[in-house]
mmCIF file of C-alpha atoms in Angstrom:
data_model
loop_
_atom_site.group_PDB
_atom_site.id
_atom_site.type_symbol
_atom_site.label_atom_id
_atom_site.label_comp_id
_atom_site.label_asym_id
_atom_site.label_seq_id
_atom_site.Cartn_x
_atom_site.Cartn_y
_atom_site.Cartn_z
ATOM 1 C CA MET J 1 93.358 66.870 115.857
ATOM 2 C CA THR J 2 93.326 68.857 112.514
ATOM 3 C CA ALA J 3 92.847 72.689 110.928
ATOM 4 C CA ASN J 4 90.993 70.442 108.710
ATOM 5 C CA SER J 5 87.643 70.569 109.347
ATOM 6 C CA VAL J 6 84.969 73.480 111.584
ATOM 7 C CA ASN J 7 83.130 70.781 112.662
ATOM 8 C CA THR J 8 86.248 68.891 114.575
ATOM 9 C CA SER J 9 85.850 69.395 118.404
ATOM 10 C CA ALA J 10 89.027 71.136 118.150
ATOM 11 C CA SER J 11 91.546 72.098 115.657
ATOM 12 C CA VAL J 12 95.532 73.050 116.772
ATOM 13 C CA PHE J 13 97.642 75.297 114.651
ATOM 14 C CA HIS J 14 101.324 75.758 114.833
ATOM 15 C CA LEU J 15 103.283 78.409 113.544
ATOM 16 C CA SER J 16 104.278 78.665 110.144
ATOM 17 C CA PRO J 17 107.232 75.750 109.336
ATOM 18 C CA LEU J 18 108.417 78.358 107.053
ATOM 19 C CA ILE J 19 108.267 81.183 109.561
ATOM 20 C CA ARG J 20 110.160 79.086 111.800
ATOM 21 C CA ILE J 21 112.142 77.268 109.704
ATOM 22 C CA THR J 22 113.132 81.686 108.829
ATOM 23 C CA LEU J 23 113.499 82.763 112.301
ATOM 24 C CA LEU J 24 115.935 80.356 113.612
ATOM 25 C CA SER J 25 118.259 80.338 111.231
ATOM 26 C CA LEU J 26 117.943 84.092 110.590
ATOM 27 C CA TYR J 27 119.544 83.930 114.458
ATOM 28 C CA ILE J 28 121.643 81.857 114.209
ATOM 29 C CA ALA J 29 123.096 83.706 110.937
ATOM 30 C CA LEU J 30 123.410 86.642 113.134
ATOM 31 C CA THR J 31 125.052 85.742 116.343
ATOM 32 C CA ILE J 32 127.497 82.060 115.208
ATOM 33 C CA PRO J 33 129.940 84.396 113.440
ATOM 34 C CA LEU J 34 130.349 86.161 117.519
ATOM 35 C CA PRO J 35 132.262 83.563 119.536
ATOM 36 C CA PHE J 36 134.896 83.516 117.018
ATOM 37 C CA LEU J 37 135.646 86.789 115.521
ATOM 38 C CA SER J 38 135.091 87.709 119.755
ATOM 39 C CA GLN J 39 138.703 84.670 119.885
ATOM 40 C CA VAL J 40 140.318 86.133 117.183
ATOM 41 C CA THR J 41 139.971 90.011 117.750
ATOM 42 C CA ALA J 42 140.388 90.049 121.500
ATOM 43 C CA ALA J 43 137.118 91.019 122.243
ATOM 44 C CA PRO J 44 136.245 91.950 126.332
ATOM 45 C CA ILE J 45 133.719 89.472 126.295
ATOM 46 C CA PRO J 46 134.934 85.689 126.099
ATOM 47 C CA PRO J 47 133.887 83.754 124.213
ATOM 48 C CA ALA J 48 132.680 80.448 125.849
ATOM 49 C CA LEU J 49 130.318 83.764 127.568
ATOM 50 C CA LEU J 50 129.031 84.112 123.877
ATOM 51 C CA TRP J 51 128.629 80.847 123.128
ATOM 52 C CA VAL J 52 126.348 80.932 126.755
ATOM 53 C CA GLY J 53 124.235 83.425 125.626
ATOM 54 C CA ILE J 54 123.431 82.313 121.650
ATOM 55 C CA SER J 55 122.187 79.122 123.665
ATOM 56 C CA THR J 56 120.139 80.914 125.902
ATOM 57 C CA GLY J 57 119.108 83.046 123.323
ATOM 58 C CA LEU J 58 118.334 80.362 120.714
ATOM 59 C CA VAL J 59 116.031 77.855 122.945
ATOM 60 C CA ALA J 60 114.263 81.380 124.221
ATOM 61 C CA LEU J 61 112.977 82.001 120.005
ATOM 62 C CA TYR J 62 112.230 78.679 119.847
ATOM 63 C CA ALA J 63 110.730 78.525 123.009
ATOM 64 C CA VAL J 64 107.950 81.513 121.176
ATOM 65 C CA LEU J 65 108.170 79.653 118.076
ATOM 66 C CA THR J 66 106.330 76.862 119.785
ATOM 67 C CA GLU J 67 103.330 78.660 120.286
ATOM 68 C CA GLN J 68 100.291 77.068 119.509
ATOM 69 C CA VAL J 69 96.816 77.784 118.887
ATOM 70 C CA ILE J 70 93.832 75.806 120.024
ATOM 71 C CA VAL J 71 89.924 76.495 118.841
ATOM 72 C CA ASN J 72 87.444 74.480 119.613
ATOM 73 C CA GLU J 73 83.445 75.244 121.115
ATOM 74 C CA GLN J 74 84.354 76.945 123.141
ATOM 75 C CA GLY J 75 87.213 79.698 122.544
ATOM 76 C CA ILE J 76 89.978 80.124 121.317
ATOM 77 C CA GLN J 77 93.141 80.223 123.554
ATOM 78 C CA VAL J 78 96.901 80.312 122.452
ATOM 79 C CA THR J 79 99.567 78.054 124.441
ATOM 80 C CA TYR J 80 102.712 76.523 125.039
ATOM 81 C CA PRO J 81 104.546 73.389 125.859
ATOM 82 C CA SER J 82 104.651 73.141 129.462
ATOM 83 C CA TRP J 83 108.719 73.390 129.295
ATOM 84 C CA VAL J 84 108.401 77.415 128.114
ATOM 85 C CA PRO J 85 107.554 79.155 131.488
ATOM 86 C CA ARG J 86 104.793 81.151 132.306
ATOM 87 C CA PHE J 87 106.552 84.645 133.021
ATOM 88 C CA PHE J 88 107.937 84.347 129.941
ATOM 89 C CA ARG J 89 105.016 83.407 127.735
ATOM 90 C CA LYS J 90 101.797 83.083 128.706
ATOM 91 C CA GLY J 91 98.947 82.296 126.523
ATOM 92 C CA TRP J 92 95.157 83.628 126.109
ATOM 93 C CA PHE J 93 91.908 81.961 126.659
ATOM 94 C CA LEU J 94 89.314 84.288 124.963
ATOM 95 C CA PRO J 95 84.985 82.061 125.060
ATOM 96 C CA TRP J 96 83.717 83.311 121.836
ATOM 97 C CA SER J 97 80.813 83.811 123.814
ATOM 98 C CA GLU J 98 83.080 87.032 124.985
ATOM 99 C CA VAL J 99 84.158 88.294 121.816
ATOM 100 C CA LYS J 100 82.477 91.499 121.000
ATOM 101 C CA GLU J 101 84.430 92.367 117.406
ATOM 102 C CA LEU J 102 87.494 92.071 115.788
ATOM 103 C CA LYS J 103 89.361 95.534 114.925
ATOM 104 C CA PRO J 104 91.750 96.254 112.754
ATOM 105 C CA ARG J 105 95.063 97.736 113.965
ATOM 106 C CA THR J 106 98.252 99.681 111.783
ATOM 107 C CA THR J 107 101.531 98.179 112.766
ATOM 108 C CA GLY J 108 104.726 100.455 113.543
ATOM 109 C CA GLN J 109 105.275 99.828 109.951
ATOM 110 C CA GLY J 110 102.358 100.196 108.771
ATOM 111 C CA GLY J 111 101.292 96.717 107.880
ATOM 112 C CA LEU J 112 97.137 95.915 109.830
ATOM 113 C CA VAL J 113 97.335 93.185 113.227
ATOM 114 C CA TYR J 114 93.972 92.320 114.752
ATOM 115 C CA TYR J 115 92.910 91.938 117.854
ATOM 116 C CA PHE J 116 89.804 90.293 119.658
ATOM 117 C CA LEU J 117 87.798 92.323 122.020
ATOM 118 C CA SER J 118 86.454 91.310 124.841
ATOM 119 C CA GLN J 119 83.172 92.240 125.991
ATOM 120 C CA ASP J 120 84.942 93.909 129.606
ATOM 121 C CA GLY J 121 87.193 95.301 127.000
ATOM 122 C CA LYS J 122 91.019 93.522 127.261
ATOM 123 C CA ALA J 123 91.980 93.192 123.520
ATOM 124 C CA TYR J 124 93.915 89.753 122.623
ATOM 125 C CA LEU J 125 96.163 89.730 119.135
ATOM 126 C CA LEU J 126 94.343 87.729 116.634
ATOM 127 C CA PRO J 127 98.075 85.261 115.747
ATOM 128 C CA MET J 128 98.465 85.116 111.842
ATOM 129 C CA ARG J 129 101.902 83.897 111.880
ATOM 130 C CA VAL J 130 99.832 80.120 111.835
ATOM 131 C CA ALA J 131 99.530 77.769 108.834
ATOM 132 C CA GLY J 132 96.474 77.666 107.955
ATOM 133 C CA PHE J 133 95.574 81.424 108.471
ATOM 134 C CA ALA J 134 93.056 81.489 106.373
ATOM 135 C CA ARG J 135 91.296 78.198 107.664
ATOM 136 C CA LEU J 136 91.309 79.746 111.430
ATOM 137 C CA VAL J 137 89.922 82.759 110.222
ATOM 138 C CA GLN J 138 86.723 81.154 109.216
ATOM 139 C CA ILE J 139 86.737 78.977 111.772
ATOM 140 C CA VAL J 140 86.437 82.603 114.087
ATOM 141 C CA GLN J 141 84.416 83.705 111.713
ATOM 142 C CA THR J 142 81.675 80.604 111.820
ATOM 143 C CA LYS J 143 81.625 81.414 116.135
ATOM 144 C CA THR J 144 81.279 84.706 116.188
ATOM 145 C CA ASP J 145 79.879 86.130 113.403
ATOM 146 C CA ILE J 146 81.696 88.805 112.386
ATOM 147 C CA ASP J 147 83.298 89.484 109.006
ATOM 148 C CA THR J 148 86.752 88.507 107.696
ATOM 149 C CA THR J 149 86.548 88.791 104.645
ATOM 150 C CA ASP J 150 89.205 91.591 104.841
ATOM 151 C CA VAL J 151 91.382 90.012 107.310
ATOM 152 C CA ARG J 152 94.633 88.707 105.308
ATOM 153 C CA PRO J 153 98.474 87.157 107.502
ATOM 154 C CA LEU J 154 100.190 90.420 108.668
ATOM 155 C CA ALA J 155 103.463 88.663 106.238
ATOM 156 C CA GLN J 156 102.906 86.342 102.978
ATOM 157 C CA PRO J 157 104.474 83.492 103.007
ATOM 158 C CA TRP J 158 106.887 84.645 99.403
ATOM 159 C CA MET J 159 107.993 87.966 101.954
ATOM 160 C CA TYR J 160 109.222 84.567 104.472
ATOM 161 C CA ALA J 161 110.504 83.291 101.185
ATOM 162 C CA ILE J 162 112.312 86.243 99.911
ATOM 163 C CA LEU J 163 113.946 86.262 104.052
ATOM 164 C CA LEU J 164 114.757 82.798 104.055
ATOM 165 C CA GLY J 165 116.825 82.880 100.726
ATOM 166 C CA PHE J 166 119.055 86.067 101.811
ATOM 167 C CA THR J 167 118.968 84.577 105.682
ATOM 168 C CA LEU J 168 121.461 81.093 103.385
ATOM 169 C CA LEU J 169 123.427 83.620 101.770
ATOM 170 C CA LEU J 170 124.052 85.353 105.356
ATOM 171 C CA LEU J 171 125.313 81.724 106.045
ATOM 172 C CA LEU J 172 127.686 81.383 103.161
ATOM 173 C CA VAL J 173 129.282 84.467 104.646
ATOM 174 C CA ASP J 174 129.318 83.447 108.236
ATOM 175 C CA GLY J 175 130.871 80.136 106.909
ATOM 176 C CA TRP J 176 133.937 82.360 105.228
ATOM 177 C CA ALA J 177 134.303 84.407 107.939
ATOM 178 C CA VAL J 178 134.012 81.845 110.607
ATOM 179 C CA ALA J 179 136.548 80.091 108.359
ATOM 180 C CA THR J 180 139.361 83.139 108.232
ATOM 181 C CA ALA J 181 139.280 83.785 111.692
ATOM 182 C CA LEU J 182 140.061 80.100 112.064
ATOM 183 C CA THR J 183 142.758 80.077 109.932
ATOM 184 C CA THR J 184 144.052 83.391 112.089
ATOM 185 C CA LYS J 185 143.530 82.022 115.116
ATOM 186 C CA GLN J 186 146.148 79.478 113.805
ATOM 187 C CA LEU J 187 148.377 81.456 112.072
ATOM 188 C CA THR J 188 148.951 83.606 115.292
#
């Protein structure tokens, strides 16, 4: 299954690796120093509890980032691996015959997202962070006859590249903070 041809029976699109790496790295950069700082400052929350919370959060974030978009002759589907509990991330399927239109909506931050509107009025968010988004949009246009020439991804790759760069800088500061915390602990 590839995302290279409209004529294939099914095309699978995964979340962009740049987005996945950036978000996982940012999560790690924001959380890893906490147990060390908790120990040094004698915070009321024990470091072990923070490690459990951080680990649980990392698994939950990774689960969200395993989203797959499958398009085939029947429709478009957003799905997750079987290990992701359905109560956590359900996914959805929309047959091409049920797609009424693709409607833009402004986000709270001023961005633009698109929703499929079905014949019965339900809205399904167009996945915009997949690798091969332009190809996905081309398939949607082919299958629905909806003009998608103005549909663009919510965030451009350069935005995630900049965020990744700043995240790597934050990880360097984290390394310094953890080293300082460990040194301070050894001195006391």
